XYZ file of N, CA and C in Angstrom:
564
model
N -94.381 67.947 -178.015
C -94.120 66.684 -177.345
C -94.789 65.569 -178.129
N -94.054 64.496 -178.341
C -94.590 63.367 -179.096
C -95.594 62.586 -178.266
N -96.418 61.805 -178.944
C -97.350 60.917 -178.263
C -96.586 59.716 -177.722
N -97.109 59.112 -176.686
C -96.447 57.970 -176.051
C -96.206 56.836 -177.041
N -97.133 56.603 -177.959
C -96.996 55.525 -178.933
C -95.762 55.718 -179.818
N -95.359 56.964 -180.023
C -94.199 57.254 -180.867
C -92.897 56.726 -180.265
N -92.889 56.467 -178.960
C -91.667 56.026 -178.282
C -91.544 54.505 -178.211
N -92.581 53.783 -178.549
C -92.614 52.341 -178.313
C -91.602 51.547 -179.135
N -91.354 51.891 -180.381
C -90.464 51.110 -181.238
C -89.343 51.969 -181.809
N -88.546 52.509 -180.956
C -87.464 53.371 -181.397
C -86.211 52.573 -181.704
N -85.354 53.133 -182.535
C -84.118 52.453 -182.946
C -83.206 52.173 -181.756
N -83.128 53.071 -180.797
C -82.242 52.905 -179.643
C -82.901 52.156 -178.504
N -83.690 51.137 -178.822
C -84.492 50.430 -177.818
C -83.697 49.973 -176.607
N -82.510 49.410 -176.810
C -81.738 48.903 -175.679
C -80.494 49.725 -175.379
N -80.314 50.824 -176.065
C -79.077 51.593 -175.902
C -79.039 52.282 -174.549
N -77.951 52.057 -173.850
C -77.712 52.699 -172.559
C -76.766 53.870 -172.811
N -77.183 55.058 -172.448
C -76.340 56.243 -172.582
C -75.849 56.650 -171.195
N -74.562 56.869 -171.097
C -73.930 57.252 -169.836
C -73.590 58.740 -169.900
N -73.916 59.462 -168.833
C -73.660 60.897 -168.764
C -72.790 61.173 -167.543
N -71.708 61.906 -167.754
C -70.809 62.214 -166.653
C -70.453 63.695 -166.644
N -70.940 64.428 -165.646
C -70.516 65.819 -165.500
C -69.033 65.845 -165.135
N -68.285 66.679 -165.800
C -66.856 66.773 -165.527
C -66.365 68.160 -165.912
N -65.131 68.456 -165.532
C -64.535 69.752 -165.867
C -63.534 69.565 -167.003
N -63.582 70.405 -167.997
C -62.626 70.272 -169.097
C -61.205 70.534 -168.593
N -60.276 69.698 -169.043
C -58.872 69.934 -168.755
C -58.348 69.424 -167.428
N -59.186 68.778 -166.606
C -58.667 68.295 -165.324
C -58.204 66.837 -165.384
N -58.315 66.210 -166.559
C -57.804 64.856 -166.758
C -58.791 63.742 -166.465
N -59.900 64.037 -165.820
C -60.853 62.979 -165.460
C -61.545 62.379 -166.682
N -61.826 63.203 -167.675
C -62.473 62.714 -168.889
C -61.561 61.703 -169.585
N -60.269 61.992 -169.626
C -59.312 61.089 -170.258
C -59.201 59.775 -169.485
N -59.226 59.848 -168.151
C -59.165 58.634 -167.331
C -60.386 57.758 -167.591
N -61.575 58.363 -167.679
C -62.779 57.590 -167.972
C -62.658 56.906 -169.330
N -62.153 57.639 -170.328
C -62.013 57.080 -171.673
C -61.043 55.895 -171.700
N -60.058 55.895 -170.814
C -59.049 54.834 -170.789
C -59.428 53.667 -169.879
N -60.459 53.832 -169.048
C -60.819 52.773 -168.100
C -62.216 52.242 -168.401
N -63.176 52.501 -167.546
C -64.493 51.868 -167.659
C -65.243 52.246 -168.939
N -64.992 53.414 -169.500
C -65.743 53.849 -170.677
C -65.123 53.375 -171.994
N -63.984 52.711 -171.931
C -63.254 52.334 -173.142
C -64.114 51.541 -174.126
N -64.871 50.587 -173.637
C -65.661 49.718 -174.526
C -67.061 50.251 -174.836
N -67.421 51.353 -174.243
C -68.746 51.949 -174.492
C -68.633 53.432 -174.849
N -67.479 53.836 -175.329
C -67.201 55.264 -175.505
C -68.214 55.971 -176.406
N -68.777 55.288 -177.374
C -69.760 55.950 -178.237
C -71.074 56.227 -177.498
N -71.250 55.608 -176.331
C -72.462 55.802 -175.531
C -72.228 56.689 -174.309
N -71.038 57.285 -174.200
C -70.704 58.133 -173.055
C -70.739 59.590 -173.493
N -71.494 60.397 -172.749
C -71.607 61.822 -173.019
C -71.051 62.586 -171.830
N -70.146 63.496 -172.113
C -69.528 64.295 -171.062
C -70.263 65.620 -170.939
N -70.705 65.925 -169.724
C -71.440 67.152 -169.447
C -70.420 68.170 -168.953
N -70.158 69.169 -169.781
C -69.098 70.136 -169.511
C -69.671 71.526 -169.293
N -68.934 72.310 -168.523
C -69.306 73.706 -168.309
C -68.045 74.535 -168.144
N -68.064 75.670 -168.768
C -67.034 76.675 -168.543
C -67.706 77.882 -167.931
N -66.997 78.559 -167.062
C -67.578 79.706 -166.375
C -68.097 80.760 -167.357
N -67.480 80.848 -168.520
C -67.871 81.875 -169.488
C -68.924 81.412 -170.486
N -69.385 80.168 -170.388
C -70.414 79.689 -171.313
C -71.682 80.526 -171.159
N -72.219 80.972 -172.288
C -73.450 81.758 -172.247
C -74.625 81.001 -172.836
N -74.351 79.921 -173.595
C -75.419 79.112 -174.186
C -75.112 77.640 -173.984
N -76.153 76.862 -173.784
C -76.003 75.410 -173.724
C -76.094 74.861 -175.134
N -75.313 73.814 -175.422
C -75.372 73.181 -176.735
C -74.861 71.751 -176.657
N -75.188 70.970 -177.666
C -74.791 69.568 -177.749
C -73.813 69.408 -178.901
N -72.680 68.776 -178.629
C -71.679 68.464 -179.648
C -71.644 66.939 -179.778
N -72.473 66.381 -180.669
C -72.577 64.926 -180.795
C -71.335 64.297 -181.409
N -70.554 65.049 -182.173
C -69.330 64.491 -182.749
C -68.318 64.140 -181.662
N -68.277 64.932 -180.598
C -67.348 64.692 -179.498
C -68.030 64.131 -178.254
N -69.331 63.797 -178.370
C -70.112 63.291 -177.242
C -70.036 64.232 -176.031
N -70.270 65.499 -176.300
C -70.222 66.503 -175.237
C -71.531 67.289 -175.187
N -71.937 67.574 -173.965
C -73.087 68.439 -173.725
C -72.553 69.609 -172.920
N -72.616 70.789 -173.481
C -72.098 71.976 -172.803
C -73.270 72.702 -172.148
N -73.147 72.931 -170.857
C -74.222 73.540 -170.082
C -73.784 74.910 -169.586
N -74.527 75.935 -169.951
C -74.298 77.277 -169.424
C -75.146 77.400 -168.163
N -74.495 77.472 -167.026
C -75.253 77.512 -165.779
C -74.794 78.604 -164.832
N -73.725 79.298 -165.143
C -73.185 80.272 -164.207
C -74.227 81.312 -163.824
N -74.934 81.810 -164.810
C -76.054 82.709 -164.560
C -77.312 81.915 -164.869
N -78.057 81.534 -163.845
C -79.237 80.693 -164.030
C -80.337 81.542 -164.641
N -80.667 81.258 -165.889
C -81.651 82.040 -166.637
C -82.959 81.262 -166.692
N -84.067 81.929 -166.354
C -85.362 81.252 -166.405
C -85.880 81.219 -167.837
N -87.075 80.672 -168.005
C -87.630 80.481 -169.347
C -87.957 81.788 -170.049
N -88.017 82.890 -169.307
C -88.296 84.182 -169.934
C -87.018 84.926 -170.288
N -85.867 84.342 -169.943
C -84.589 84.973 -170.243
C -84.053 85.845 -169.128
N -84.734 85.881 -167.979
C -84.272 86.691 -166.855
C -83.329 85.882 -165.968
N -82.289 86.528 -165.441
C -81.367 85.874 -164.509
C -82.063 85.736 -163.162
N -81.983 84.540 -162.589
C -82.579 84.272 -161.278
C -81.462 84.396 -160.244
N -81.428 85.494 -159.478
C -80.301 85.719 -158.569
C -80.166 84.655 -157.480
N -81.273 84.029 -157.085
C -81.214 83.010 -156.041
C -80.396 81.799 -156.476
N -80.267 81.569 -157.797
C -79.516 80.423 -158.319
C -78.213 80.838 -158.990
N -77.816 82.096 -158.808
C -76.572 82.587 -159.385
C -75.411 81.913 -158.652
N -74.523 81.264 -159.393
C -73.428 80.518 -158.753
C -72.432 81.425 -158.051
N -72.447 82.717 -158.357
C -71.559 83.635 -157.640
C -72.076 83.951 -156.245
N -73.382 83.775 -156.009
C -73.951 84.108 -154.710
C -74.402 82.884 -153.920
N -74.485 81.713 -154.570
C -74.891 80.501 -153.856
C -73.860 80.132 -152.804
N -74.314 79.625 -151.686
C -73.421 79.254 -150.580
C -73.210 77.746 -150.562
N -72.056 77.322 -150.080
C -71.759 75.900 -149.928
C -70.998 75.354 -151.124
N -70.179 74.363 -150.876
C -69.334 73.805 -151.931
C -70.144 73.078 -152.994
N -71.338 72.591 -152.656
C -72.149 71.863 -153.625
C -73.032 72.759 -154.476
N -73.136 74.011 -154.126
C -74.065 74.910 -154.815
C -73.849 74.967 -156.328
N -72.625 75.173 -156.809
C -72.459 75.205 -158.267
C -72.814 73.874 -158.928
N -72.513 72.762 -158.254
C -72.836 71.448 -158.809
C -74.345 71.264 -158.912
N -75.066 71.661 -157.879
C -76.530 71.545 -157.905
C -77.106 72.426 -159.017
N -76.599 73.649 -159.152
C -77.082 74.542 -160.216
C -76.797 73.938 -161.586
N -75.608 73.358 -161.746
C -75.243 72.741 -163.022
C -76.158 71.555 -163.324
N -76.432 70.709 -162.329
C -77.286 69.535 -162.541
C -78.716 69.944 -162.854
N -79.224 70.967 -162.161
C -80.581 71.442 -162.457
C -80.663 71.943 -163.892
N -79.663 72.688 -164.314
C -79.659 73.225 -165.671
C -79.487 72.105 -166.696
N -78.667 71.092 -166.358
C -78.482 69.962 -167.266
C -79.792 69.213 -167.466
N -80.512 68.887 -166.372
C -81.778 68.164 -166.508
C -82.799 68.991 -167.287
N -82.802 70.296 -167.052
C -83.713 71.155 -167.816
C -83.353 71.108 -169.304
N -82.069 71.170 -169.622
C -81.636 71.135 -171.018
C -81.938 69.775 -171.651
N -81.761 68.703 -170.890
C -82.109 67.366 -171.390
C -83.597 67.300 -171.719
N -84.417 67.900 -170.866
C -85.865 67.897 -171.099
C -86.211 68.679 -172.364
N -85.573 69.805 -172.555
C -85.895 70.656 -173.697
C -85.395 70.058 -175.015
N -84.402 69.174 -174.960
C -83.862 68.556 -176.180
C -84.258 67.085 -176.293
N -85.160 66.617 -175.440
C -85.508 65.196 -175.377
C -86.048 64.670 -176.705
N -87.082 65.305 -177.246
C -87.713 64.813 -178.482
C -86.751 64.816 -179.666
N -86.015 65.895 -179.828
C -85.153 66.034 -181.001
C -83.861 65.225 -180.928
N -83.341 65.015 -179.732
C -82.010 64.407 -179.610
C -82.001 63.080 -178.865
N -82.643 63.016 -177.726
C -82.412 61.880 -176.822
C -83.431 60.762 -176.920
N -84.667 61.033 -177.273
C -85.714 60.000 -177.276
C -85.347 58.820 -178.166
N -84.807 59.095 -179.332
C -84.447 58.006 -180.242
C -83.031 57.501 -180.019
N -82.220 58.245 -179.329
C -80.823 57.886 -179.121
C -80.629 56.982 -177.904
N -81.403 57.171 -176.857
C -81.168 56.474 -175.587
C -82.435 55.803 -175.068
N -82.299 54.553 -174.672
C -83.382 53.861 -173.975
C -83.217 54.045 -172.471
N -81.970 54.125 -172.036
C -81.629 54.270 -170.623
C -80.662 55.432 -170.445
N -80.854 56.189 -169.381
C -80.031 57.361 -169.077
C -79.327 57.092 -167.746
N -78.016 56.913 -167.791
C -77.250 56.641 -166.572
C -76.343 57.832 -166.309
N -76.508 58.439 -165.161
C -75.671 59.569 -164.757
C -74.680 59.060 -163.716
N -73.409 59.356 -163.938
C -72.382 58.964 -162.983
C -71.423 60.118 -162.768
N -70.751 60.118 -161.641
C -69.747 61.149 -161.375
C -68.465 60.831 -162.123
N -67.641 61.843 -162.308
C -66.397 61.648 -163.054
C -65.313 60.952 -162.243
N -65.563 60.711 -160.972
C -64.598 59.981 -160.146
C -65.133 58.607 -159.722
N -66.113 58.113 -160.466
C -66.731 56.827 -160.169
C -66.413 55.838 -161.292
N -66.088 54.619 -160.904
C -65.830 53.568 -161.880
C -67.081 52.726 -162.018
N -67.496 52.450 -163.255
C -68.681 51.635 -163.514
C -68.300 50.381 -164.284
N -69.059 49.330 -164.076
C -68.973 48.158 -164.931
C -70.089 48.339 -165.964
N -69.769 49.078 -167.009
C -70.769 49.473 -168.008
C -71.387 48.270 -168.709
N -70.579 47.247 -168.989
C -71.107 46.061 -169.671
C -72.143 45.343 -168.800
N -71.894 45.263 -167.506
C -72.848 44.621 -166.602
C -74.144 45.428 -166.520
N -74.032 46.741 -166.455
C -75.223 47.594 -166.420
C -76.048 47.380 -167.689
N -75.382 47.378 -168.833
C -76.090 47.167 -170.104
C -76.773 45.797 -170.136
N -76.067 44.786 -169.658
C -76.623 43.423 -169.654
C -77.851 43.336 -168.741
N -77.765 43.926 -167.563
C -78.883 43.876 -166.608
C -80.115 44.616 -167.119
N -79.903 45.667 -167.871
C -81.036 46.467 -168.336
C -81.749 45.853 -169.537
N -81.119 44.907 -170.208
C -81.745 44.300 -171.394
C -83.078 43.621 -171.085
N -83.246 43.136 -169.868
C -84.483 42.424 -169.536
C -85.587 43.372 -169.061
N -85.317 44.672 -169.032
C -86.311 45.638 -168.572
C -86.823 46.461 -169.748
N -88.041 46.933 -169.610
C -88.680 47.739 -170.638
C -88.367 49.219 -170.390
N -87.604 49.863 -171.281
C -87.238 51.265 -171.061
C -88.412 52.232 -171.172
N -89.546 51.765 -171.686
C -90.707 52.645 -171.794
C -91.528 52.680 -170.514
N -91.201 51.809 -169.564
C -91.842 51.859 -168.242
C -91.074 52.856 -167.380
N -91.685 53.278 -166.309
C -91.064 54.272 -165.429
C -90.193 53.563 -164.401
N -88.890 53.492 -164.683
C -87.942 52.754 -163.852
C -86.767 53.654 -163.523
N -86.357 53.652 -162.265
C -85.106 54.295 -161.901
C -84.314 53.351 -161.008
N -82.996 53.527 -160.979
C -82.122 52.625 -160.224
C -80.845 53.362 -159.862
N -80.048 52.775 -158.978
C -78.757 53.339 -158.617
C -78.765 53.946 -157.237
N -77.792 54.788 -156.987
C -77.610 55.445 -155.703
C -77.494 56.942 -155.922
N -78.287 57.717 -155.209
C -78.290 59.160 -155.385
C -78.180 59.860 -154.042
N -77.491 60.987 -154.059
C -77.370 61.820 -152.856
C -78.403 62.940 -152.853
N -79.155 63.067 -153.900
C -80.133 64.138 -154.002
C -80.565 64.292 -155.445
N -81.349 65.317 -155.742
C -81.880 65.515 -157.092
C -80.753 65.745 -158.087
N -80.554 64.775 -158.966
C -79.566 64.925 -160.014
C -78.131 64.867 -159.550
N -77.911 64.746 -158.241
C -76.559 64.683 -157.701
C -76.401 63.313 -157.071
N -75.516 62.520 -157.584
C -75.338 61.184 -157.034
C -74.171 60.474 -157.658
N -73.825 59.365 -157.061
C -72.708 58.579 -157.525
C -73.066 57.907 -158.851
N -74.240 57.296 -158.885
C -74.650 56.509 -160.034
C -76.165 56.409 -159.990
N -76.816 57.032 -160.941
C -78.269 56.959 -161.006
C -78.674 56.661 -162.438
N -79.738 55.918 -162.592
C -80.201 55.569 -163.918
C -81.699 55.732 -164.037
N -82.119 56.070 -165.244
C -83.523 56.333 -165.492
C -83.913 55.766 -166.852
N -85.099 55.211 -166.919
C -85.608 54.705 -168.195
C -86.075 55.875 -169.055
N -86.221 55.610 -170.334
C -86.759 56.617 -171.252
C -88.150 57.041 -170.783
N -88.918 56.097 -170.201
C -90.256 56.414 -169.706
C -90.251 57.499 -168.649
N -89.306 57.435 -167.710
C -89.220 58.467 -166.659
C -88.720 59.782 -167.235
N -87.668 59.726 -168.054
C -87.114 60.962 -168.617
C -88.148 61.639 -169.508
N -88.947 60.847 -170.212
C -90.018 61.408 -171.034
C -91.016 62.179 -170.171
N -91.376 61.619 -169.011
C -92.295 62.323 -168.101
C -91.678 63.619 -167.598
N -90.405 63.573 -167.200
C -89.724 64.791 -166.751
C -89.737 65.833 -167.856
N -89.403 65.388 -169.070
C -89.362 66.314 -170.202
C -90.722 66.977 -170.394
N -91.775 66.177 -170.324
C -93.126 66.704 -170.495
C -93.438 67.758 -169.430
N -93.169 67.438 -168.160
C -93.509 68.373 -167.081
C -92.634 69.624 -167.106
N -91.362 69.483 -167.407
C -90.489 70.655 -167.470
C -90.901 71.547 -168.636
N -91.202 70.954 -169.794
C -91.639 71.750 -170.936
C -92.955 72.450 -170.634
N -93.871 71.742 -169.999
C -95.174 72.322 -169.637
C -94.985 73.467 -168.635
N -94.143 73.266 -167.641
C -93.877 74.300 -166.652
C -93.261 75.533 -167.300
N -92.304 75.334 -168.186
C -91.668 76.467 -168.872
C -92.693 77.243 -169.689
N -93.601 76.550 -170.386
C -94.629 77.231 -171.178
C -95.565 78.026 -170.282
N -95.948 77.450 -169.142
C -96.864 78.153 -168.226
C -96.194 79.383 -167.640
N -94.909 79.279 -167.325
C -94.204 80.433 -166.765
C -94.117 81.549 -167.805
N -93.785 81.189 -169.037
C -93.669 82.197 -170.097
C -95.020 82.848 -170.359
N -96.092 82.039 -170.399
C -97.410 82.588 -170.691
C -97.973 83.416 -169.546
N -97.640 83.082 -168.304
C -98.237 83.795 -167.182
C -97.383 84.967 -166.716
N -96.144 85.065 -167.170
C -95.273 86.157 -166.729
C -95.653 87.439 -167.467
N -95.896 88.527 -166.716
C -96.328 89.786 -167.371
C -95.251 90.400 -168.237
């Protein structure tokens, strides 16, 4: 994990990155590209999952983040049956599992990929329309290195439109990485 001073003067100081979980092939990604995301498409990342995905990875050429979440694997590589999407109950269960895995993956790739790329992290649903230019304009007067969050959320990582500064995401990344290390070290 980098020192806090390393984040103060990054190239992406004002860059707002938009993240939208969506399903490949259902047409929503194309609608976003043709509507609100048209003028900010290089700053929009689509969070995708296929039931057969076994590894999470980032495809920066296509602005895609692929999340393997069907079998929720802990930091030691063991499947956690309580978070298995085949056994979770309720229509939101797979979405919650996907969002938890996405935030964990964002934390684990924060230093190498996201810290210098994004000053602001905006998560939106694939059926929500945003005025991306207005969001970018409003955020210019705020310091992304401070701990700031905004928007409307229905719960942890699940919401219509939520935004977080690099300062908050950096803290999450630190705590998630620390927790993963402690679990690996303390697990027999």
